């Protein structure tokens, strides 16, 4: 459904909104690959332990993977035991190559605290950005 947008001069038409969007600069790559990892934990404590174990990996990814454009742990707003990891790569190959190597070298399973039970649900969903809209200002 199209929402009616307003300006100080009154409602904006679809054409005006489309024209404004077309004038914005687009991503440097027309095919940014996005991976959304949907996580559902059994408890808040389990989620906190996972997040603390994942945080150093995010620093490594930032320092060593220039083709990883975003790598963010996002907490669920309506369910405190849910989260996503939002990942953006310049290409799918950057995810399938360098990032998989980073994951293997980090060996997250070996870094979980003693007693951590890995019985949470994870679903990986892949997307390609359409360059309709924007990711930054």
Short mmCIF file of N, CA, C and O in Angstrom, two decimals:
data_model
loop_
_atom_site.label_atom_id
_atom_site.label_comp_id
_atom_site.label_asym_id
_atom_site.label_seq_id
_atom_site.Cartn_x
_atom_site.Cartn_y
_atom_site.Cartn_z
N UNK A 1 0.84 -1.17 0.00
CA UNK A 1 0.00 0.00 0.00
C UNK A 1 0.89 1.24 0.00
O UNK A 1 1.86 1.33 0.71
N UNK A 2 0.55 2.23 -0.81
CA UNK A 2 1.30 3.47 -0.91
C UNK A 2 0.83 4.43 0.17
O UNK A 2 -0.35 4.70 0.30
N UNK A 3 1.76 4.93 0.97
CA UNK A 3 1.41 5.90 2.00
C UNK A 3 1.43 7.29 1.41
O UNK A 3 2.32 7.63 0.63
N UNK A 4 0.48 8.12 1.81
CA UNK A 4 0.45 9.50 1.35
C UNK A 4 1.53 10.27 2.09
O UNK A 4 1.56 10.31 3.31
N UNK A 5 2.45 10.85 1.34
CA UNK A 5 3.53 11.64 1.92
C UNK A 5 3.19 13.11 1.75
O UNK A 5 2.59 13.52 0.77
N UNK A 6 3.61 13.91 2.69
CA UNK A 6 3.28 15.34 2.65
C UNK A 6 4.54 16.17 2.67
O UNK A 6 5.57 15.80 3.23
N UNK A 7 4.46 17.31 2.05
CA UNK A 7 5.51 18.32 2.13
C UNK A 7 4.87 19.58 2.69
O UNK A 7 3.68 19.63 2.96
N UNK A 8 5.65 20.62 2.85
CA UNK A 8 5.10 21.88 3.37
C UNK A 8 4.11 22.48 2.38
O UNK A 8 3.28 23.30 2.74
N UNK A 9 4.18 22.07 1.12
CA UNK A 9 3.25 22.57 0.11
C UNK A 9 2.04 21.66 -0.08
O UNK A 9 1.18 21.93 -0.89
N UNK A 10 1.96 20.57 0.65
CA UNK A 10 0.82 19.66 0.52
C UNK A 10 1.29 18.26 0.18
O UNK A 10 2.49 17.97 0.19
N UNK A 11 0.34 17.36 -0.13
CA UNK A 11 0.69 15.96 -0.40
C UNK A 11 1.62 15.83 -1.61
O UNK A 11 1.52 16.59 -2.57
N UNK A 12 2.51 14.88 -1.54
CA UNK A 12 3.40 14.59 -2.65
C UNK A 12 2.77 13.49 -3.50
O UNK A 12 2.23 12.53 -2.99
N UNK A 13 2.86 13.64 -4.80
CA UNK A 13 2.33 12.62 -5.69
C UNK A 13 3.31 11.47 -5.82
O UNK A 13 4.48 11.57 -5.45
N UNK A 14 2.83 10.37 -6.36
CA UNK A 14 3.71 9.23 -6.63
C UNK A 14 4.86 9.64 -7.54
O UNK A 14 5.99 9.20 -7.36
N UNK A 15 4.57 10.46 -8.52
CA UNK A 15 5.60 10.91 -9.46
C UNK A 15 6.67 11.71 -8.72
O UNK A 15 7.86 11.52 -8.92
N UNK A 16 6.25 12.60 -7.81
CA UNK A 16 7.21 13.40 -7.06
C UNK A 16 8.09 12.52 -6.18
O UNK A 16 9.30 12.72 -6.10
N UNK A 17 7.48 11.56 -5.52
CA UNK A 17 8.25 10.65 -4.66
C UNK A 17 9.23 9.85 -5.50
O UNK A 17 10.41 9.71 -5.15
N UNK A 18 8.79 9.34 -6.66
CA UNK A 18 9.66 8.57 -7.54
C UNK A 18 10.80 9.44 -8.05
O UNK A 18 11.96 9.01 -8.11
N UNK A 19 10.51 10.68 -8.41
CA UNK A 19 11.53 11.61 -8.90
C UNK A 19 12.56 11.89 -7.82
O UNK A 19 13.77 11.90 -8.09
N UNK A 20 12.11 12.11 -6.58
CA UNK A 20 13.04 12.36 -5.48
C UNK A 20 13.93 11.14 -5.26
O UNK A 20 15.14 11.27 -5.07
N UNK A 21 13.36 9.95 -5.30
CA UNK A 21 14.13 8.73 -5.08
C UNK A 21 15.14 8.54 -6.21
O UNK A 21 16.28 8.13 -5.97
N UNK A 22 14.75 8.85 -7.44
CA UNK A 22 15.65 8.67 -8.58
C UNK A 22 16.82 9.63 -8.51
O UNK A 22 17.90 9.34 -9.04
N UNK A 23 16.67 10.77 -7.86
CA UNK A 23 17.73 11.77 -7.78
C UNK A 23 18.80 11.40 -6.75
O UNK A 23 19.90 11.94 -6.79
N UNK A 24 18.48 10.51 -5.82
CA UNK A 24 19.45 10.11 -4.80
C UNK A 24 20.54 9.26 -5.43
O UNK A 24 20.27 8.44 -6.31
N UNK A 25 21.78 9.40 -4.95
CA UNK A 25 22.83 8.50 -5.45
C UNK A 25 22.54 7.06 -5.03
O UNK A 25 21.99 6.83 -3.97
N UNK A 26 22.89 6.16 -5.87
CA UNK A 26 22.66 4.73 -5.60
C UNK A 26 23.95 4.08 -5.12
O UNK A 26 25.02 4.65 -5.20
N UNK A 27 23.81 2.87 -4.65
CA UNK A 27 24.97 2.12 -4.16
C UNK A 27 26.00 1.96 -5.27
O UNK A 27 25.66 1.95 -6.46
N UNK A 28 27.25 1.85 -4.87
CA UNK A 28 28.33 1.68 -5.84
C UNK A 28 28.18 0.38 -6.62
O UNK A 28 28.62 0.27 -7.74
N UNK A 29 27.56 -0.60 -6.01
CA UNK A 29 27.35 -1.88 -6.67
C UNK A 29 25.86 -2.10 -6.87
O UNK A 29 25.07 -1.90 -5.96
N UNK A 30 25.47 -2.54 -8.05
CA UNK A 30 24.04 -2.75 -8.29
C UNK A 30 23.51 -4.05 -7.70
O UNK A 30 22.33 -4.30 -7.75
N UNK A 31 24.36 -4.87 -7.13
CA UNK A 31 23.91 -6.19 -6.65
C UNK A 31 24.49 -6.50 -5.27
O UNK A 31 25.09 -7.56 -5.08
N UNK A 32 24.29 -5.62 -4.31
CA UNK A 32 24.75 -5.87 -2.95
C UNK A 32 24.04 -7.11 -2.42
O UNK A 32 22.82 -7.24 -2.53
N UNK A 33 24.82 -8.02 -1.85
CA UNK A 33 24.23 -9.24 -1.30
C UNK A 33 23.96 -9.05 0.19
O UNK A 33 24.81 -8.55 0.93
N UNK A 34 22.77 -9.42 0.62
CA UNK A 34 22.37 -9.29 2.01
C UNK A 34 22.04 -10.68 2.56
O UNK A 34 21.37 -11.47 1.91
N UNK A 35 22.56 -10.92 3.76
CA UNK A 35 22.20 -12.13 4.48
C UNK A 35 21.58 -11.70 5.80
O UNK A 35 22.18 -10.92 6.55
N UNK A 36 20.39 -12.19 6.07
CA UNK A 36 19.74 -11.96 7.36
C UNK A 36 19.70 -13.30 8.09
O UNK A 36 19.14 -14.27 7.59
N UNK A 37 20.34 -13.33 9.25
CA UNK A 37 20.34 -14.53 10.08
C UNK A 37 19.31 -14.28 11.18
O UNK A 37 19.51 -13.42 12.04
N UNK A 38 18.21 -14.99 11.12
CA UNK A 38 17.14 -14.84 12.11
C UNK A 38 17.41 -15.82 13.25
O UNK A 38 17.55 -17.02 13.02
N UNK A 39 17.50 -15.27 14.47
CA UNK A 39 17.85 -16.08 15.64
C UNK A 39 16.72 -16.07 16.66
O UNK A 39 16.13 -15.03 16.93
N UNK A 40 16.42 -17.23 17.20
CA UNK A 40 15.43 -17.35 18.27
C UNK A 40 16.06 -18.17 19.38
O UNK A 40 16.38 -19.35 19.20
N UNK A 41 16.27 -17.53 20.53
CA UNK A 41 16.92 -18.16 21.66
C UNK A 41 15.88 -18.68 22.65
O UNK A 41 14.73 -18.23 22.65
N UNK A 42 16.30 -19.59 23.50
CA UNK A 42 15.41 -20.16 24.52
C UNK A 42 15.27 -19.23 25.72
O UNK A 42 14.30 -19.32 26.45
N UNK A 43 16.27 -18.36 25.94
CA UNK A 43 16.24 -17.47 27.10
C UNK A 43 17.03 -16.20 26.80
O UNK A 43 17.85 -16.17 25.87
N UNK A 44 16.80 -15.19 27.61
CA UNK A 44 17.55 -13.94 27.51
C UNK A 44 19.03 -14.20 27.81
O UNK A 44 19.92 -13.63 27.17
N UNK A 45 19.29 -15.09 28.76
CA UNK A 45 20.67 -15.41 29.13
C UNK A 45 21.42 -16.10 27.99
O UNK A 45 22.60 -15.80 27.74
N UNK A 46 20.74 -16.99 27.30
CA UNK A 46 21.35 -17.67 26.16
C UNK A 46 21.68 -16.66 25.07
O UNK A 46 22.75 -16.70 24.47
N UNK A 47 20.76 -15.75 24.81
CA UNK A 47 20.98 -14.71 23.81
C UNK A 47 22.17 -13.83 24.20
O UNK A 47 23.03 -13.52 23.37
N UNK A 48 22.25 -13.43 25.46
CA UNK A 48 23.35 -12.59 25.93
C UNK A 48 24.70 -13.29 25.78
O UNK A 48 25.69 -12.67 25.37
N UNK A 49 24.75 -14.59 26.07
CA UNK A 49 25.99 -15.34 25.93
C UNK A 49 26.39 -15.44 24.46
O UNK A 49 27.58 -15.30 24.12
N UNK A 50 25.43 -15.68 23.59
CA UNK A 50 25.72 -15.74 22.15
C UNK A 50 26.25 -14.39 21.68
O UNK A 50 27.26 -14.32 20.98
N UNK A 51 25.58 -13.32 22.05
CA UNK A 51 25.95 -11.97 21.61
C UNK A 51 27.36 -11.61 22.08
O UNK A 51 28.16 -11.06 21.32
N UNK A 52 27.68 -11.94 23.32
CA UNK A 52 29.01 -11.65 23.87
C UNK A 52 30.09 -12.45 23.14
O UNK A 52 31.21 -11.96 22.93
N UNK A 53 29.76 -13.67 22.73
CA UNK A 53 30.71 -14.51 22.01
C UNK A 53 30.86 -14.04 20.57
O UNK A 53 31.94 -14.11 19.99
N UNK A 54 29.79 -13.52 20.00
CA UNK A 54 29.79 -13.04 18.61
C UNK A 54 30.49 -11.69 18.47
O UNK A 54 31.10 -11.42 17.42
N UNK A 55 30.44 -10.83 19.47
CA UNK A 55 30.96 -9.46 19.38
C UNK A 55 32.42 -9.39 18.90
O UNK A 55 32.72 -8.57 18.01
N UNK A 56 33.34 -10.19 19.42
CA UNK A 56 34.72 -10.12 18.90
C UNK A 56 34.82 -10.51 17.42
O UNK A 56 35.66 -9.99 16.69
N UNK A 57 33.95 -11.41 16.99
CA UNK A 57 33.92 -11.78 15.57
C UNK A 57 33.56 -10.57 14.72
O UNK A 57 34.15 -10.34 13.66
N UNK A 58 32.62 -9.76 15.18
CA UNK A 58 32.22 -8.57 14.43
C UNK A 58 33.41 -7.62 14.25
O UNK A 58 33.58 -7.02 13.18
N UNK A 59 34.24 -7.50 15.26
CA UNK A 59 35.45 -6.65 15.17
C UNK A 59 36.43 -7.22 14.14
O UNK A 59 37.01 -6.47 13.35
N UNK A 60 36.60 -8.52 14.15
CA UNK A 60 37.50 -9.17 13.18
C UNK A 60 36.99 -8.95 11.76
O UNK A 60 37.75 -8.61 10.85
N UNK A 61 35.69 -9.14 11.56
CA UNK A 61 35.09 -8.96 10.24
C UNK A 61 35.31 -7.52 9.77
O UNK A 61 35.70 -7.28 8.63
N UNK A 62 35.10 -6.55 10.66
CA UNK A 62 35.27 -5.15 10.29
C UNK A 62 36.71 -4.87 9.86
O UNK A 62 36.96 -4.17 8.87
N UNK A 63 37.67 -5.43 10.56
CA UNK A 63 39.08 -5.15 10.29
C UNK A 63 39.63 -5.91 9.08
O UNK A 63 40.58 -5.45 8.44
N UNK A 64 39.08 -7.07 8.78
CA UNK A 64 39.71 -7.93 7.77
C UNK A 64 38.88 -8.19 6.51
O UNK A 64 39.39 -8.80 5.58
N UNK A 65 37.64 -7.73 6.49
CA UNK A 65 36.78 -8.00 5.33
C UNK A 65 36.25 -6.69 4.73
O UNK A 65 35.14 -6.27 5.02
N UNK A 66 37.03 -6.05 3.86
CA UNK A 66 36.59 -4.79 3.28
C UNK A 66 35.33 -4.91 2.42
O UNK A 66 34.62 -3.92 2.22
N UNK A 67 35.04 -6.11 1.93
CA UNK A 67 33.83 -6.30 1.12
C UNK A 67 32.60 -6.59 1.95
O UNK A 67 31.51 -6.76 1.40
N UNK A 68 32.75 -6.65 3.27
CA UNK A 68 31.60 -6.75 4.18
C UNK A 68 31.22 -5.32 4.54
O UNK A 68 31.96 -4.62 5.23
N UNK A 69 30.08 -4.88 4.06
CA UNK A 69 29.65 -3.48 4.22
C UNK A 69 28.91 -3.25 5.52
O UNK A 69 28.93 -2.13 6.05
N UNK A 70 28.26 -4.26 6.05
CA UNK A 70 27.52 -4.17 7.31
C UNK A 70 27.55 -5.54 7.97
O UNK A 70 27.44 -6.57 7.29
N UNK A 71 27.66 -5.53 9.29
CA UNK A 71 27.66 -6.79 10.05
C UNK A 71 27.18 -6.43 11.44
O UNK A 71 27.95 -6.02 12.29
N UNK A 72 25.88 -6.52 11.66
CA UNK A 72 25.26 -5.95 12.85
C UNK A 72 24.33 -6.94 13.53
O UNK A 72 23.49 -7.56 12.88
N UNK A 73 24.50 -7.07 14.83
CA UNK A 73 23.58 -7.85 15.66
C UNK A 73 22.44 -6.92 16.06
O UNK A 73 22.68 -5.86 16.62
N UNK A 74 21.22 -7.30 15.78
CA UNK A 74 20.05 -6.47 16.08
C UNK A 74 19.13 -7.22 17.05
O UNK A 74 18.74 -8.36 16.79
N UNK A 75 18.81 -6.57 18.15
CA UNK A 75 17.92 -7.16 19.15
C UNK A 75 16.47 -7.03 18.73
O UNK A 75 16.06 -5.98 18.21
N UNK A 76 15.69 -8.08 18.96
CA UNK A 76 14.26 -8.03 18.68
C UNK A 76 13.57 -7.03 19.60
O UNK A 76 13.90 -6.94 20.78
N UNK A 77 12.64 -6.27 19.07
CA UNK A 77 11.91 -5.27 19.86
C UNK A 77 10.71 -5.87 20.59
O UNK A 77 10.41 -5.45 21.70
N UNK A 78 10.04 -6.82 19.97
CA UNK A 78 8.83 -7.38 20.55
C UNK A 78 9.07 -8.67 21.32
O UNK A 78 8.20 -9.12 22.05
N UNK A 79 10.23 -9.26 21.14
CA UNK A 79 10.56 -10.53 21.79
C UNK A 79 12.02 -10.46 22.21
O UNK A 79 12.92 -10.48 21.37
N UNK A 80 12.27 -10.38 23.51
CA UNK A 80 13.65 -10.18 23.98
C UNK A 80 14.54 -11.40 23.78
O UNK A 80 15.75 -11.32 23.99
N UNK A 81 13.97 -12.52 23.34
CA UNK A 81 14.79 -13.69 23.04
C UNK A 81 15.05 -13.84 21.54
O UNK A 81 15.64 -14.83 21.11
N UNK A 82 14.64 -12.86 20.74
CA UNK A 82 14.89 -12.93 19.31
C UNK A 82 15.92 -11.88 18.90
O UNK A 82 16.14 -10.89 19.60
N UNK A 83 16.56 -12.14 17.77
CA UNK A 83 17.56 -11.22 17.23
C UNK A 83 17.76 -11.57 15.76
O UNK A 83 17.33 -12.63 15.29
N UNK A 84 18.41 -10.66 15.06
CA UNK A 84 18.91 -10.97 13.72
C UNK A 84 20.35 -10.50 13.64
O UNK A 84 20.78 -9.62 14.40
N UNK A 85 21.07 -11.11 12.74
CA UNK A 85 22.37 -10.58 12.33
C UNK A 85 22.17 -10.14 10.89
O UNK A 85 21.77 -10.93 10.03
N UNK A 86 22.39 -8.84 10.66
CA UNK A 86 22.18 -8.24 9.35
C UNK A 86 23.54 -8.05 8.69
O UNK A 86 24.39 -7.34 9.21
N UNK A 87 23.74 -8.72 7.57
CA UNK A 87 25.02 -8.71 6.89
C UNK A 87 24.85 -8.22 5.46
O UNK A 87 23.95 -8.66 4.76
N UNK A 88 25.74 -7.31 5.03
CA UNK A 88 25.74 -6.81 3.65
C UNK A 88 27.13 -6.98 3.07
O UNK A 88 28.12 -6.63 3.70
N UNK A 89 27.19 -7.49 1.85
CA UNK A 89 28.46 -7.76 1.17
C UNK A 89 28.42 -7.16 -0.23
O UNK A 89 27.37 -7.13 -0.86
N UNK A 90 29.58 -6.74 -0.71
CA UNK A 90 29.64 -6.17 -2.06
C UNK A 90 29.22 -7.19 -3.11
O UNK A 90 28.66 -6.83 -4.15
N UNK A 91 29.47 -8.47 -2.83
CA UNK A 91 29.06 -9.56 -3.73
C UNK A 91 28.74 -10.81 -2.92
O UNK A 91 29.17 -10.94 -1.77
N UNK A 92 28.04 -11.71 -3.50
CA UNK A 92 27.78 -13.00 -2.85
C UNK A 92 29.10 -13.76 -2.65
O UNK A 92 29.29 -14.45 -1.65
N UNK A 93 30.02 -13.57 -3.58
CA UNK A 93 31.32 -14.24 -3.48
C UNK A 93 32.08 -13.79 -2.23
O UNK A 93 32.82 -14.58 -1.64
N UNK A 94 31.91 -12.55 -1.81
CA UNK A 94 32.58 -12.06 -0.60
C UNK A 94 32.07 -12.81 0.63
O UNK A 94 32.84 -13.09 1.56
N UNK A 95 30.79 -13.13 0.65
CA UNK A 95 30.22 -13.93 1.74
C UNK A 95 30.70 -15.37 1.65
O UNK A 95 31.18 -15.95 2.62
N UNK A 96 30.59 -15.95 0.47
CA UNK A 96 30.92 -17.36 0.29
C UNK A 96 32.42 -17.64 0.38
O UNK A 96 32.82 -18.76 0.70
N UNK A 97 33.25 -16.64 0.15
CA UNK A 97 34.69 -16.84 0.19
C UNK A 97 35.32 -16.36 1.49
O UNK A 97 35.43 -17.12 2.46
N UNK A 98 35.71 -15.11 1.51
CA UNK A 98 36.45 -14.55 2.64
C UNK A 98 35.69 -14.71 3.96
O UNK A 98 36.27 -15.08 4.98
N UNK A 99 34.39 -14.42 3.98
CA UNK A 99 33.67 -14.46 5.24
C UNK A 99 33.59 -15.89 5.80
O UNK A 99 33.75 -16.09 7.00
N UNK A 100 33.35 -16.85 4.95
CA UNK A 100 33.32 -18.24 5.44
C UNK A 100 34.67 -18.64 6.03
O UNK A 100 34.73 -19.37 7.02
N UNK A 101 35.74 -18.13 5.44
CA UNK A 101 37.06 -18.39 6.00
C UNK A 101 37.24 -17.74 7.36
O UNK A 101 37.83 -18.34 8.28
N UNK A 102 36.73 -16.52 7.51
CA UNK A 102 36.80 -15.83 8.80
C UNK A 102 36.04 -16.61 9.86
O UNK A 102 36.52 -16.79 10.98
N UNK A 103 34.85 -17.08 9.51
CA UNK A 103 34.05 -17.86 10.46
C UNK A 103 34.78 -19.13 10.90
O UNK A 103 34.80 -19.46 12.08
N UNK A 104 35.38 -19.82 9.94
CA UNK A 104 36.09 -21.06 10.27
C UNK A 104 37.28 -20.78 11.18
O UNK A 104 37.51 -21.50 12.15
N UNK A 105 38.01 -19.71 10.89
CA UNK A 105 39.19 -19.38 11.71
C UNK A 105 38.79 -18.94 13.12
O UNK A 105 39.47 -19.25 14.09
N UNK A 106 37.67 -18.23 13.24
CA UNK A 106 37.21 -17.76 14.55
C UNK A 106 36.73 -18.93 15.42
O UNK A 106 36.90 -18.91 16.63
N UNK A 107 36.11 -19.92 14.80
CA UNK A 107 35.62 -21.13 15.50
C UNK A 107 34.75 -20.75 16.71
O UNK A 107 35.08 -21.05 17.86
N UNK A 108 33.66 -20.11 16.43
CA UNK A 108 32.77 -19.61 17.49
C UNK A 108 32.32 -20.70 18.45
O UNK A 108 32.21 -20.46 19.66
N UNK A 109 32.08 -21.89 17.96
CA UNK A 109 31.62 -22.99 18.83
C UNK A 109 32.59 -23.23 19.98
O UNK A 109 32.17 -23.53 21.10
N UNK A 110 33.88 -23.08 19.72
CA UNK A 110 34.88 -23.31 20.76
C UNK A 110 34.96 -22.15 21.77
O UNK A 110 35.55 -22.29 22.83
N UNK A 111 34.34 -21.02 21.43
CA UNK A 111 34.43 -19.83 22.28
C UNK A 111 33.23 -19.63 23.21
O UNK A 111 33.26 -18.76 24.07
N UNK A 112 32.19 -20.41 23.02
CA UNK A 112 31.03 -20.27 23.90
C UNK A 112 31.43 -20.60 25.34
O UNK A 112 32.29 -21.45 25.57
N UNK A 113 30.81 -19.93 26.31
CA UNK A 113 31.16 -20.21 27.71
C UNK A 113 30.77 -21.63 28.10
O UNK A 113 29.89 -22.24 27.50
N UNK A 114 31.44 -22.14 29.12
CA UNK A 114 31.10 -23.47 29.64
C UNK A 114 29.62 -23.53 29.99
O UNK A 114 29.07 -22.58 30.55
N UNK A 115 28.98 -24.61 29.63
CA UNK A 115 27.57 -24.79 29.95
C UNK A 115 26.62 -24.18 28.92
O UNK A 115 25.41 -24.33 29.04
N UNK A 116 27.16 -23.49 27.89
CA UNK A 116 26.29 -22.91 26.87
C UNK A 116 25.66 -24.02 26.06
O UNK A 116 26.34 -24.91 25.56
N UNK A 117 24.33 -23.99 25.96
CA UNK A 117 23.59 -25.00 25.21
C UNK A 117 23.21 -24.39 23.87
O UNK A 117 22.54 -23.36 23.81
N UNK A 118 23.67 -25.02 22.79
CA UNK A 118 23.44 -24.49 21.44
C UNK A 118 22.14 -25.03 20.85
O UNK A 118 22.13 -25.60 19.77
N UNK A 119 21.05 -24.82 21.57
CA UNK A 119 19.76 -25.31 21.08
C UNK A 119 18.85 -24.18 20.62
O UNK A 119 17.64 -24.27 20.71
N UNK A 120 19.43 -23.11 20.11
CA UNK A 120 18.63 -22.00 19.57
C UNK A 120 18.34 -22.26 18.09
O UNK A 120 19.01 -23.08 17.44
N UNK A 121 17.35 -21.56 17.56
CA UNK A 121 16.99 -21.69 16.16
C UNK A 121 17.66 -20.58 15.36
O UNK A 121 17.71 -19.43 15.79
N UNK A 122 18.15 -20.93 14.18
CA UNK A 122 18.77 -19.97 13.27
C UNK A 122 18.27 -20.25 11.86
O UNK A 122 18.26 -21.40 11.42
N UNK A 123 17.85 -19.21 11.19
CA UNK A 123 17.39 -19.32 9.81
C UNK A 123 18.15 -18.29 8.99
O UNK A 123 18.17 -17.11 9.35
N UNK A 124 18.77 -18.71 7.91
CA UNK A 124 19.52 -17.82 7.03
C UNK A 124 18.67 -17.50 5.80
O UNK A 124 18.17 -18.42 5.14
N UNK A 125 18.52 -16.20 5.52
CA UNK A 125 17.73 -15.76 4.37
C UNK A 125 18.59 -14.80 3.55
O UNK A 125 19.11 -13.82 4.08
N UNK A 126 18.76 -15.10 2.25
CA UNK A 126 19.59 -14.30 1.36
C UNK A 126 18.73 -13.37 0.51
O UNK A 126 17.64 -13.75 0.08
N UNK A 127 19.27 -12.18 0.25
CA UNK A 127 18.59 -11.18 -0.56
C UNK A 127 19.61 -10.49 -1.47
O UNK A 127 20.81 -10.51 -1.19
N UNK A 128 19.12 -9.83 -2.50
CA UNK A 128 19.92 -8.92 -3.31
C UNK A 128 19.24 -7.57 -3.26
O UNK A 128 18.03 -7.46 -3.50
N UNK A 129 20.00 -6.53 -2.91
CA UNK A 129 19.41 -5.19 -2.84
C UNK A 129 18.95 -4.75 -4.21
O UNK A 129 19.60 -5.01 -5.21
N UNK A 130 17.82 -4.06 -4.25
CA UNK A 130 17.23 -3.61 -5.50
C UNK A 130 17.64 -2.20 -5.88
O UNK A 130 17.38 -1.77 -7.00
N UNK A 131 18.26 -1.46 -4.97
CA UNK A 131 18.59 -0.05 -5.16
C UNK A 131 17.34 0.81 -5.30
O UNK A 131 17.39 1.90 -5.86
N UNK A 132 16.23 0.33 -4.77
CA UNK A 132 15.02 1.12 -4.65
C UNK A 132 14.96 1.50 -3.18
O UNK A 132 14.84 0.63 -2.32
N UNK A 133 15.10 2.75 -2.87
CA UNK A 133 15.20 3.20 -1.49
C UNK A 133 16.64 3.59 -1.19
O UNK A 133 17.40 3.91 -2.11
N UNK A 134 17.02 3.57 0.08
CA UNK A 134 18.40 3.92 0.42
C UNK A 134 18.82 3.20 1.70
O UNK A 134 18.01 2.77 2.49
N UNK A 135 20.13 3.08 1.87
CA UNK A 135 20.69 2.44 3.06
C UNK A 135 21.42 3.44 3.96
O UNK A 135 21.84 3.09 5.02
N UNK A 136 21.63 4.65 3.48
CA UNK A 136 22.31 5.66 4.29
C UNK A 136 21.86 7.04 3.85
O UNK A 136 21.12 7.18 2.90
N UNK A 137 22.32 8.03 4.53
CA UNK A 137 21.99 9.41 4.18
C UNK A 137 23.22 10.11 3.69
O UNK A 137 24.29 9.91 4.10
#
